mmCIF file of C-alpha atoms in Angstrom:
data_model
loop_
_atom_site.group_PDB
_atom_site.id
_atom_site.type_symbol
_atom_site.label_atom_id
_atom_site.label_comp_id
_atom_site.label_asym_id
_atom_site.label_seq_id
_atom_site.Cartn_x
_atom_site.Cartn_y
_atom_site.Cartn_z
ATOM 1 C CA MET A 7 -5.516 -11.492 37.304
ATOM 2 C CA THR A 8 -5.203 -7.706 37.468
ATOM 3 C CA VAL A 9 -1.690 -7.828 36.017
ATOM 4 C CA SER A 10 -2.923 -10.157 33.270
ATOM 5 C CA ARG A 11 -5.717 -7.747 32.387
ATOM 6 C CA VAL A 12 -3.275 -4.866 32.117
ATOM 7 C CA LEU A 13 -0.851 -6.847 29.952
ATOM 8 C CA ASN A 14 -3.654 -7.944 27.622
ATOM 9 C CA ASN A 15 -5.304 -4.497 27.457
ATOM 10 C CA SER A 16 -8.489 -6.007 28.869
ATOM 11 C CA LYS A 17 -11.332 -4.050 30.383
ATOM 12 C CA GLY A 18 -12.132 -3.915 34.088
ATOM 13 C CA VAL A 19 -9.015 -2.113 35.336
ATOM 14 C CA THR A 20 -9.118 1.474 36.537
ATOM 15 C CA GLN A 21 -6.567 3.971 35.208
ATOM 16 C CA LYS A 22 -5.088 4.353 38.684
ATOM 17 C CA THR A 23 -4.555 0.605 39.061
ATOM 18 C CA GLU A 24 -3.140 0.312 35.542
ATOM 19 C CA ARG A 25 -0.573 3.020 36.308
ATOM 20 C CA LYS A 26 0.523 1.150 39.445
ATOM 21 C CA VAL A 27 0.854 -2.151 37.572
ATOM 22 C CA ARG A 28 2.845 -0.638 34.734
ATOM 23 C CA ALA A 29 5.127 1.151 37.189
ATOM 24 C CA ALA A 30 5.776 -2.171 38.936
ATOM 25 C CA ILE A 31 6.480 -3.849 35.574
ATOM 26 C CA LEU A 32 9.088 -1.215 34.780
ATOM 27 C CA ARG A 33 10.593 -1.423 38.264
ATOM 28 C CA VAL A 34 11.171 -5.182 38.184
ATOM 29 C CA GLY A 35 11.862 -5.421 34.439
ATOM 30 C CA TYR A 36 9.120 -8.006 33.910
ATOM 31 C CA ARG A 37 8.703 -9.478 30.401
ATOM 32 C CA PRO A 38 5.882 -11.934 29.545
ATOM 33 C CA ASN A 39 6.956 -15.413 28.459
ATOM 34 C CA GLU A 40 5.524 -15.639 24.945
ATOM 35 C CA ALA A 41 6.120 -19.370 24.654
ATOM 36 C CA ALA A 42 4.127 -19.980 27.827
ATOM 37 C CA ARG A 43 1.319 -17.735 26.601
ATOM 38 C CA MET A 44 1.120 -19.684 23.323
ATOM 39 C CA LEU A 45 1.081 -23.044 25.145
ATOM 40 C CA LYS A 46 -1.978 -21.788 27.022
ATOM 41 C CA GLY A 47 -3.693 -21.111 23.693
ATOM 42 C CA ARG A 48 -3.325 -17.338 23.879
ATOM 43 C CA ALA A 49 -2.326 -15.141 20.984
ATOM 44 C CA SER A 50 1.232 -13.862 21.070
ATOM 45 C CA ARG A 51 1.949 -10.144 21.303
ATOM 46 C CA THR A 52 2.759 -10.179 17.600
ATOM 47 C CA ILE A 53 0.814 -9.092 14.547
ATOM 48 C CA GLY A 54 1.412 -10.290 10.997
ATOM 49 C CA LEU A 55 1.971 -8.025 7.993
ATOM 50 C CA LEU A 56 1.610 -9.571 4.516
ATOM 51 C CA VAL A 57 2.708 -7.591 1.444
ATOM 52 C CA PRO A 58 3.192 -8.565 -2.235
ATOM 53 C CA TYR A 59 6.828 -7.416 -2.240
ATOM 54 C CA LEU A 60 9.133 -5.188 -0.246
ATOM 55 C CA ASP A 61 10.016 -1.905 -1.919
ATOM 56 C CA GLU A 62 10.243 1.709 -0.809
ATOM 57 C CA PHE A 63 6.493 2.010 -0.416
ATOM 58 C CA PHE A 64 5.711 -1.180 1.463
ATOM 59 C CA GLY A 65 8.783 -0.409 3.548
ATOM 60 C CA ALA A 66 7.141 2.889 4.512
ATOM 61 C CA TYR A 67 3.894 1.044 5.323
ATOM 62 C CA PHE A 68 5.800 -1.341 7.572
ATOM 63 C CA HIS A 69 7.532 1.520 9.387
ATOM 64 C CA ALA A 70 4.187 3.189 10.163
ATOM 65 C CA VAL A 71 2.594 -0.097 11.254
ATOM 66 C CA GLN A 72 5.550 -0.974 13.474
ATOM 67 C CA GLU A 73 5.335 2.382 15.247
ATOM 68 C CA VAL A 74 1.701 1.714 16.171
ATOM 69 C CA ALA A 75 2.422 -1.901 17.122
ATOM 70 C CA ALA A 76 5.348 -0.885 19.342
ATOM 71 C CA SER A 77 3.164 1.659 21.135
ATOM 72 C CA GLU A 78 0.776 -1.220 21.919
ATOM 73 C CA GLY A 79 3.593 -3.479 23.102
ATOM 74 C CA TYR A 80 3.525 -5.697 20.008
ATOM 75 C CA MET A 81 6.068 -6.792 17.407
ATOM 76 C CA THR A 82 5.384 -7.126 13.678
ATOM 77 C CA LEU A 83 6.147 -10.258 11.677
ATOM 78 C CA VAL A 84 6.490 -9.514 7.937
ATOM 79 C CA GLY A 85 5.996 -11.773 4.926
ATOM 80 C CA ALA A 86 6.428 -10.898 1.233
ATOM 81 C CA SER A 87 4.504 -13.139 -1.172
ATOM 82 C CA GLU A 88 6.264 -12.036 -4.390
ATOM 83 C CA ARG A 89 2.758 -11.490 -5.834
ATOM 84 C CA SER A 90 1.845 -15.167 -5.375
ATOM 85 C CA ALA A 91 -1.571 -15.810 -3.819
ATOM 86 C CA ALA A 92 -0.499 -19.357 -2.904
ATOM 87 C CA GLN A 93 2.663 -18.113 -1.192
ATOM 88 C CA GLU A 94 0.679 -15.447 0.636
ATOM 89 C CA LEU A 95 -1.695 -18.087 2.011
ATOM 90 C CA GLU A 96 1.208 -20.274 3.147
ATOM 91 C CA GLN A 97 2.812 -17.312 4.917
ATOM 92 C CA ALA A 98 -0.500 -16.453 6.569
ATOM 93 C CA LYS A 99 -0.849 -20.037 7.818
ATOM 94 C CA GLU A 100 2.714 -19.972 9.135
ATOM 95 C CA MET A 101 1.916 -16.775 11.025
ATOM 96 C CA MET A 102 -1.237 -18.375 12.428
ATOM 97 C CA SER A 103 0.871 -21.312 13.640
ATOM 98 C CA ARG A 104 2.866 -18.744 15.611
ATOM 99 C CA SER A 105 -0.374 -17.465 17.175
ATOM 100 C CA VAL A 106 -0.262 -13.944 15.765
ATOM 101 C CA ALA A 107 -2.977 -11.799 17.285
ATOM 102 C CA GLY A 108 -4.153 -10.440 13.916
ATOM 103 C CA LEU A 109 -3.181 -9.811 10.313
ATOM 104 C CA LEU A 110 -2.659 -6.745 8.140
ATOM 105 C CA VAL A 111 -2.851 -7.771 4.501
ATOM 106 C CA ALA A 112 -2.032 -6.170 1.142
ATOM 107 C CA THR A 113 -3.288 -9.179 -0.765
ATOM 108 C CA SER A 114 -2.079 -10.688 -4.024
ATOM 109 C CA SER A 115 -5.220 -12.813 -4.317
ATOM 110 C CA GLY A 116 -7.208 -10.484 -6.588
ATOM 111 C CA THR A 117 -10.944 -11.096 -6.231
ATOM 112 C CA SER A 118 -10.620 -14.483 -4.488
ATOM 113 C CA ASN A 119 -10.709 -14.989 -0.732
ATOM 114 C CA PRO A 120 -7.741 -17.051 0.476
ATOM 115 C CA TYR A 121 -8.813 -16.526 4.101
ATOM 116 C CA ALA A 122 -12.038 -18.533 3.920
ATOM 117 C CA GLU A 123 -10.519 -21.529 5.717
ATOM 118 C CA ALA A 124 -11.658 -22.296 9.240
ATOM 119 C CA GLU A 125 -8.296 -21.480 10.852
ATOM 120 C CA PHE A 126 -8.778 -17.805 9.946
ATOM 121 C CA ALA A 127 -12.353 -17.594 11.258
ATOM 122 C CA LYS A 128 -11.421 -15.928 14.548
ATOM 123 C CA CYS A 129 -8.411 -13.984 13.291
ATOM 124 C CA PRO A 130 -8.933 -10.217 13.026
ATOM 125 C CA ILE A 131 -7.852 -9.086 9.547
ATOM 126 C CA VAL A 132 -7.539 -5.563 8.141
ATOM 127 C CA ALA A 133 -6.764 -5.079 4.453
ATOM 128 C CA PHE A 134 -4.715 -2.133 3.237
ATOM 129 C CA ASP A 135 -3.638 -0.808 -0.177
ATOM 130 C CA ARG A 136 -6.102 -3.218 -1.799
ATOM 131 C CA PRO A 137 -9.424 -4.656 -0.562
ATOM 132 C CA LEU A 138 -9.890 -8.235 0.543
ATOM 133 C CA ASN A 139 -12.907 -10.213 -0.599
ATOM 134 C CA ARG A 140 -14.038 -11.356 2.821
ATOM 135 C CA ALA A 141 -17.108 -10.210 4.750
ATOM 136 C CA GLY A 142 -16.437 -8.005 7.748
ATOM 137 C CA VAL A 143 -12.897 -6.998 6.774
ATOM 138 C CA ASP A 144 -12.051 -3.306 6.952
ATOM 139 C CA SER A 145 -10.009 -1.861 4.111
ATOM 140 C CA VAL A 146 -7.772 1.215 4.093
ATOM 141 C CA LEU A 147 -7.157 2.383 0.541
ATOM 142 C CA ALA A 148 -6.052 5.327 -1.568
ATOM 143 C CA GLU A 149 -8.186 6.949 -4.270
ATOM 144 C CA ASN A 150 -6.180 5.389 -7.084
ATOM 145 C CA ARG A 151 -8.658 6.055 -9.879
ATOM 146 C CA ASN A 152 -9.137 9.724 -9.020
ATOM 147 C CA GLY A 153 -5.386 10.222 -8.709
ATOM 148 C CA ALA A 154 -4.720 8.739 -12.142
ATOM 149 C CA ARG A 155 -7.543 10.746 -13.676
ATOM 150 C CA GLU A 156 -6.096 13.972 -12.259
ATOM 151 C CA ALA A 157 -2.655 13.127 -13.674
ATOM 152 C CA ILE A 158 -4.001 12.526 -17.184
ATOM 153 C CA GLU A 159 -6.130 15.659 -17.112
ATOM 154 C CA HIS A 160 -2.998 17.593 -16.175
ATOM 155 C CA LEU A 161 -1.125 16.183 -19.186
ATOM 156 C CA ILE A 162 -4.086 16.928 -21.447
ATOM 157 C CA GLY A 163 -4.023 20.483 -20.105
ATOM 158 C CA HIS A 164 -0.473 20.735 -21.447
ATOM 159 C CA GLY A 165 -1.823 19.873 -24.893
ATOM 160 C CA HIS A 166 -0.902 16.182 -24.985
ATOM 161 C CA LYS A 167 -3.199 13.932 -26.984
ATOM 162 C CA ASN A 168 -1.151 10.768 -27.474
ATOM 163 C CA ILE A 169 -0.493 9.570 -23.922
ATOM 164 C CA LEU A 170 0.798 6.058 -23.206
ATOM 165 C CA CYS A 171 -0.087 4.231 -19.994
ATOM 166 C CA ILE A 172 2.677 1.918 -18.772
ATOM 167 C CA GLY A 173 1.951 -0.406 -15.871
ATOM 168 C CA PHE A 174 3.352 -3.274 -13.835
ATOM 169 C CA ASP A 175 1.333 -6.044 -12.178
ATOM 170 C CA ALA A 176 -1.864 -5.052 -13.995
ATOM 171 C CA LYS A 177 -3.873 -7.712 -12.140
ATOM 172 C CA ALA A 178 -3.374 -5.893 -8.843
ATOM 173 C CA TYR A 179 -6.317 -3.822 -7.610
ATOM 174 C CA THR A 180 -4.225 -0.653 -7.346
ATOM 175 C CA VAL A 181 -2.873 -0.776 -10.896
ATOM 176 C CA LYS A 182 -6.270 -1.769 -12.333
ATOM 177 C CA GLU A 183 -7.839 1.267 -10.663
ATOM 178 C CA ARG A 184 -5.115 3.577 -11.983
ATOM 179 C CA ILE A 185 -5.498 2.228 -15.500
ATOM 180 C CA ALA A 186 -9.253 2.756 -15.206
ATOM 181 C CA GLY A 187 -8.657 6.375 -14.159
ATOM 182 C CA TYR A 188 -6.349 6.851 -17.157
ATOM 183 C CA ILE A 189 -8.984 5.440 -19.511
ATOM 184 C CA ASP A 190 -11.713 7.633 -17.950
ATOM 185 C CA ALA A 191 -9.713 10.811 -18.529
ATOM 186 C CA MET A 192 -8.706 9.860 -22.072
ATOM 187 C CA GLN A 193 -12.238 8.927 -23.107
ATOM 188 C CA ASN A 194 -13.706 12.051 -21.497
ATOM 189 C CA ALA A 195 -11.336 14.075 -23.672
ATOM 190 C CA ARG A 196 -12.241 11.932 -26.716
ATOM 191 C CA LEU A 197 -8.709 10.637 -26.948
ATOM 192 C CA LYS A 198 -7.621 7.074 -27.697
ATOM 193 C CA PRO A 199 -6.240 5.169 -24.687
ATOM 194 C CA GLU A 200 -3.198 2.927 -25.153
ATOM 195 C CA VAL A 201 -2.386 0.687 -22.210
ATOM 196 C CA HIS A 202 0.652 -1.535 -21.726
ATOM 197 C CA GLY A 203 -0.137 -2.927 -18.307
ATOM 198 C CA ASP A 204 2.445 -5.626 -17.590
ATOM 199 C CA LEU A 205 5.888 -4.310 -18.518
ATOM 200 C CA GLU A 206 8.116 -5.432 -15.656
ATOM 201 C CA THR A 207 11.594 -4.448 -16.828
ATOM 202 C CA ALA A 208 13.391 -1.385 -18.116
ATOM 203 C CA GLU A 209 14.296 -3.364 -21.240
ATOM 204 C CA SER A 210 10.668 -4.132 -22.094
ATOM 205 C CA ILE A 211 9.806 -0.458 -21.659
ATOM 206 C CA ARG A 212 12.841 0.563 -23.717
ATOM 207 C CA GLN A 213 11.677 -1.666 -26.563
ATOM 208 C CA LEU A 214 8.159 -0.213 -26.350
ATOM 209 C CA ILE A 215 9.386 3.386 -26.454
ATOM 210 C CA ALA A 216 11.833 2.601 -29.279
ATOM 211 C CA ASN A 217 9.014 1.117 -31.345
ATOM 212 C CA GLN A 218 6.635 3.945 -30.509
ATOM 213 C CA TRP A 219 9.262 6.559 -31.361
ATOM 214 C CA GLN A 220 9.520 5.125 -34.887
ATOM 215 C CA ALA A 221 5.763 5.206 -35.395
ATOM 216 C CA LYS A 222 4.028 7.928 -37.371
ATOM 217 C CA ARG A 223 1.962 8.923 -34.352
ATOM 218 C CA ARG A 224 4.541 9.225 -31.611
ATOM 219 C CA PRO A 225 3.508 9.465 -27.971
ATOM 220 C CA THR A 226 4.152 12.874 -26.462
ATOM 221 C CA ALA A 227 3.566 11.828 -22.850
ATOM 222 C CA ILE A 228 3.630 8.757 -20.613
ATOM 223 C CA PHE A 229 1.686 7.910 -17.484
ATOM 224 C CA ALA A 230 3.571 5.342 -15.365
ATOM 225 C CA ALA A 231 0.992 3.600 -13.171
ATOM 226 C CA GLN A 232 3.340 2.346 -10.454
ATOM 227 C CA TYR A 233 6.634 3.170 -8.735
ATOM 228 C CA LEU A 234 8.685 0.527 -10.558
ATOM 229 C CA SER A 235 7.108 1.598 -13.861
ATOM 230 C CA SER A 236 8.240 5.177 -13.217
ATOM 231 C CA VAL A 237 11.823 4.162 -12.446
ATOM 232 C CA ASN A 238 12.070 1.856 -15.471
ATOM 233 C CA THR A 239 10.481 4.437 -17.771
ATOM 234 C CA VAL A 240 12.982 7.133 -16.765
ATOM 235 C CA THR A 241 15.814 4.655 -17.368
ATOM 236 C CA ALA A 242 14.420 3.567 -20.742
ATOM 237 C CA VAL A 243 13.840 7.121 -21.957
ATOM 238 C CA MET A 244 17.417 8.068 -21.079
ATOM 239 C CA GLN A 245 18.729 4.982 -22.899
ATOM 240 C CA GLN A 246 16.916 6.182 -26.011
ATOM 241 C CA GLY A 247 18.695 9.522 -25.797
ATOM 242 C CA LEU A 248 15.412 11.346 -25.174
ATOM 243 C CA GLN A 249 14.942 14.212 -22.758
ATOM 244 C CA ILE A 250 12.123 14.649 -20.275
ATOM 245 C CA PRO A 251 9.965 16.712 -20.780
ATOM 246 C CA LYS A 252 11.434 18.202 -23.996
ATOM 247 C CA ASP A 253 10.939 15.040 -26.053
ATOM 248 C CA ILE A 254 8.371 13.276 -23.922
ATOM 249 C CA ALA A 255 6.504 14.267 -20.752
ATOM 250 C CA LEU A 256 6.083 11.884 -17.831
ATOM 251 C CA ILE A 257 3.927 11.570 -14.722
ATOM 252 C CA GLY A 258 4.291 8.627 -12.352
ATOM 253 C CA PHE A 259 1.981 7.190 -9.700
ATOM 254 C CA ASP A 260 3.602 6.936 -6.246
ATOM 255 C CA ASP A 261 6.038 9.532 -5.031
ATOM 256 C CA PHE A 262 9.524 8.412 -3.969
ATOM 257 C CA ASN A 263 12.573 10.013 -2.425
ATOM 258 C CA LEU A 264 14.664 10.262 -5.590
ATOM 259 C CA ALA A 265 11.843 11.712 -7.709
ATOM 260 C CA ARG A 266 12.785 15.270 -6.770
ATOM 261 C CA VAL A 267 16.497 14.897 -7.569
ATOM 262 C CA LEU A 268 16.292 13.338 -11.042
ATOM 263 C CA GLN A 269 17.737 15.318 -13.924
ATOM 264 C CA SER A 270 14.164 16.331 -14.665
ATOM 265 C CA PRO A 271 12.370 16.078 -11.290
ATOM 266 C CA LEU A 272 9.422 13.735 -11.624
ATOM 267 C CA THR A 273 5.810 14.878 -11.287
ATOM 268 C CA THR A 274 3.971 12.197 -9.326
ATOM 269 C CA VAL A 275 0.642 11.218 -7.849
ATOM 270 C CA ALA A 276 1.363 10.853 -4.139
ATOM 271 C CA GLN A 277 -0.617 8.833 -1.634
ATOM 272 C CA PRO A 278 -0.323 9.195 2.152
ATOM 273 C CA VAL A 279 1.570 5.952 2.727
ATOM 274 C CA GLU A 280 2.342 6.481 6.414
ATOM 275 C CA GLU A 281 -1.231 7.553 7.214
ATOM 276 C CA ILE A 282 -2.622 4.448 5.528
ATOM 277 C CA GLY A 283 -0.211 2.283 7.504
ATOM 278 C CA ARG A 284 -1.068 3.946 10.810
ATOM 279 C CA ARG A 285 -4.828 3.872 10.216
ATOM 280 C CA SER A 286 -4.889 0.199 9.250
ATOM 281 C CA ALA A 287 -2.815 -0.757 12.313
ATOM 282 C CA GLU A 288 -5.015 1.333 14.609
ATOM 283 C CA MET A 289 -8.119 -0.370 13.218
ATOM 284 C CA LEU A 290 -6.591 -3.787 13.857
ATOM 285 C CA PHE A 291 -5.806 -2.942 17.484
ATOM 286 C CA ARG A 292 -9.327 -1.610 18.038
ATOM 287 C CA ARG A 293 -10.567 -5.021 16.969
ATOM 288 C CA LEU A 294 -8.099 -6.769 19.243
ATOM 289 C CA ARG A 295 -9.391 -4.703 22.158
ATOM 290 C CA ASN A 296 -12.994 -5.399 21.113
ATOM 291 C CA GLU A 297 -13.704 -1.674 21.279
ATOM 292 C CA ASP A 298 -17.051 -0.300 20.249
ATOM 293 C CA GLU A 299 -16.394 1.072 16.784
ATOM 294 C CA SER A 300 -19.597 3.110 16.570
ATOM 295 C CA LYS A 301 -17.712 6.147 17.898
ATOM 296 C CA TYR A 302 -15.258 5.978 14.981
ATOM 297 C CA THR A 303 -15.886 7.151 11.439
ATOM 298 C CA THR A 304 -15.301 3.651 10.109
ATOM 299 C CA ALA A 305 -17.532 0.700 10.858
ATOM 300 C CA ARG A 306 -16.717 -2.950 10.463
ATOM 301 C CA GLY A 307 -16.438 -4.004 6.845
ATOM 302 C CA THR A 308 -16.267 -0.504 5.397
ATOM 303 C CA LYS A 309 -13.557 1.125 3.304
ATOM 304 C CA VAL A 310 -11.536 4.117 4.410
ATOM 305 C CA MET A 311 -10.407 6.053 1.343
ATOM 306 C CA PHE A 312 -7.467 8.431 1.539
ATOM 307 C CA PRO A 313 -7.188 11.104 -1.171
ATOM 308 C CA THR A 314 -4.129 11.373 -3.386
ATOM 309 C CA HIS A 315 -2.553 14.603 -4.600
ATOM 310 C CA LEU A 316 -0.513 15.619 -7.607
ATOM 311 C CA VAL A 317 3.043 16.698 -6.790
ATOM 312 C CA ILE A 318 4.008 19.095 -9.588
ATOM 313 C CA ARG A 319 7.634 19.058 -10.668
ATOM 314 C CA ASN A 320 9.265 19.438 -14.110
ATOM 315 C CA SER A 321 8.721 16.133 -15.929
ATOM 316 C CA CYS A 322 5.159 17.006 -16.974
ATOM 317 C CA GLY A 323 6.271 20.236 -18.660
ATOM 318 C CA CYS A 324 5.627 22.582 -15.747
ATOM 319 C CA LYS A 325 8.413 24.984 -14.773
#
């Protein structure tokens, strides 16, 4: 029973006893039989991570989550829903069938709650990157609206008045918030917003820029509301033979490794991806241990908001 308590991080074991048990585990090379644990109705030492797609950013989230999980003796099972709420729910059910101990979710469900079914009633869930419409679920988010607003105000400070907003997956909470921040800043400056929120390919962006470039009132700057939007916009602008920022300025949301080595290094709104991943995983494990959360800054069902910051490079017109 004492060994079981140590392996399951249960209460009622002194630090001295825990050290002895863990030393014995290392000495004999003991590994729990997960299949046997599951047959007894216990959760496996695995957590589930559900994301809308796997790119550089969700890859960074996973890395941070896995570090925390490994320190707790857990593995992480990952599912990518390809932005399908139905596929996300199926993946979540599959993970539940494997007796995952809890779920970390960047949902594609929008404002609905796909986790209302009875099988999820006792499953600890922590939402990250975007909130989940379920009572009692903690959320770890970035200040998307403020970050976008700061980016647009920076472009306006450079004298830009005709600023396009180009987005991808506009139904997602993150992109909706960034578009809202763009609109706030434009309206506060008495400028006319122009949003193209669901351009998924470089070709669609190229066509937009080509059409805009022939218009009487050309855009002088672009705000790309998401990583993929930034990459496709840079590609499309180059295909048009335009130079950044000489012909058109650009700020993207989400920093990425290649942003600093582009021909015109990209100014971006950066969010602390690894910190969000670590915090959400830590919150999940606190729930799994049934720890008293009153001593933490976050209570059950509240949102933890991480600030963003503007990374100034050359694409906005700064030197």
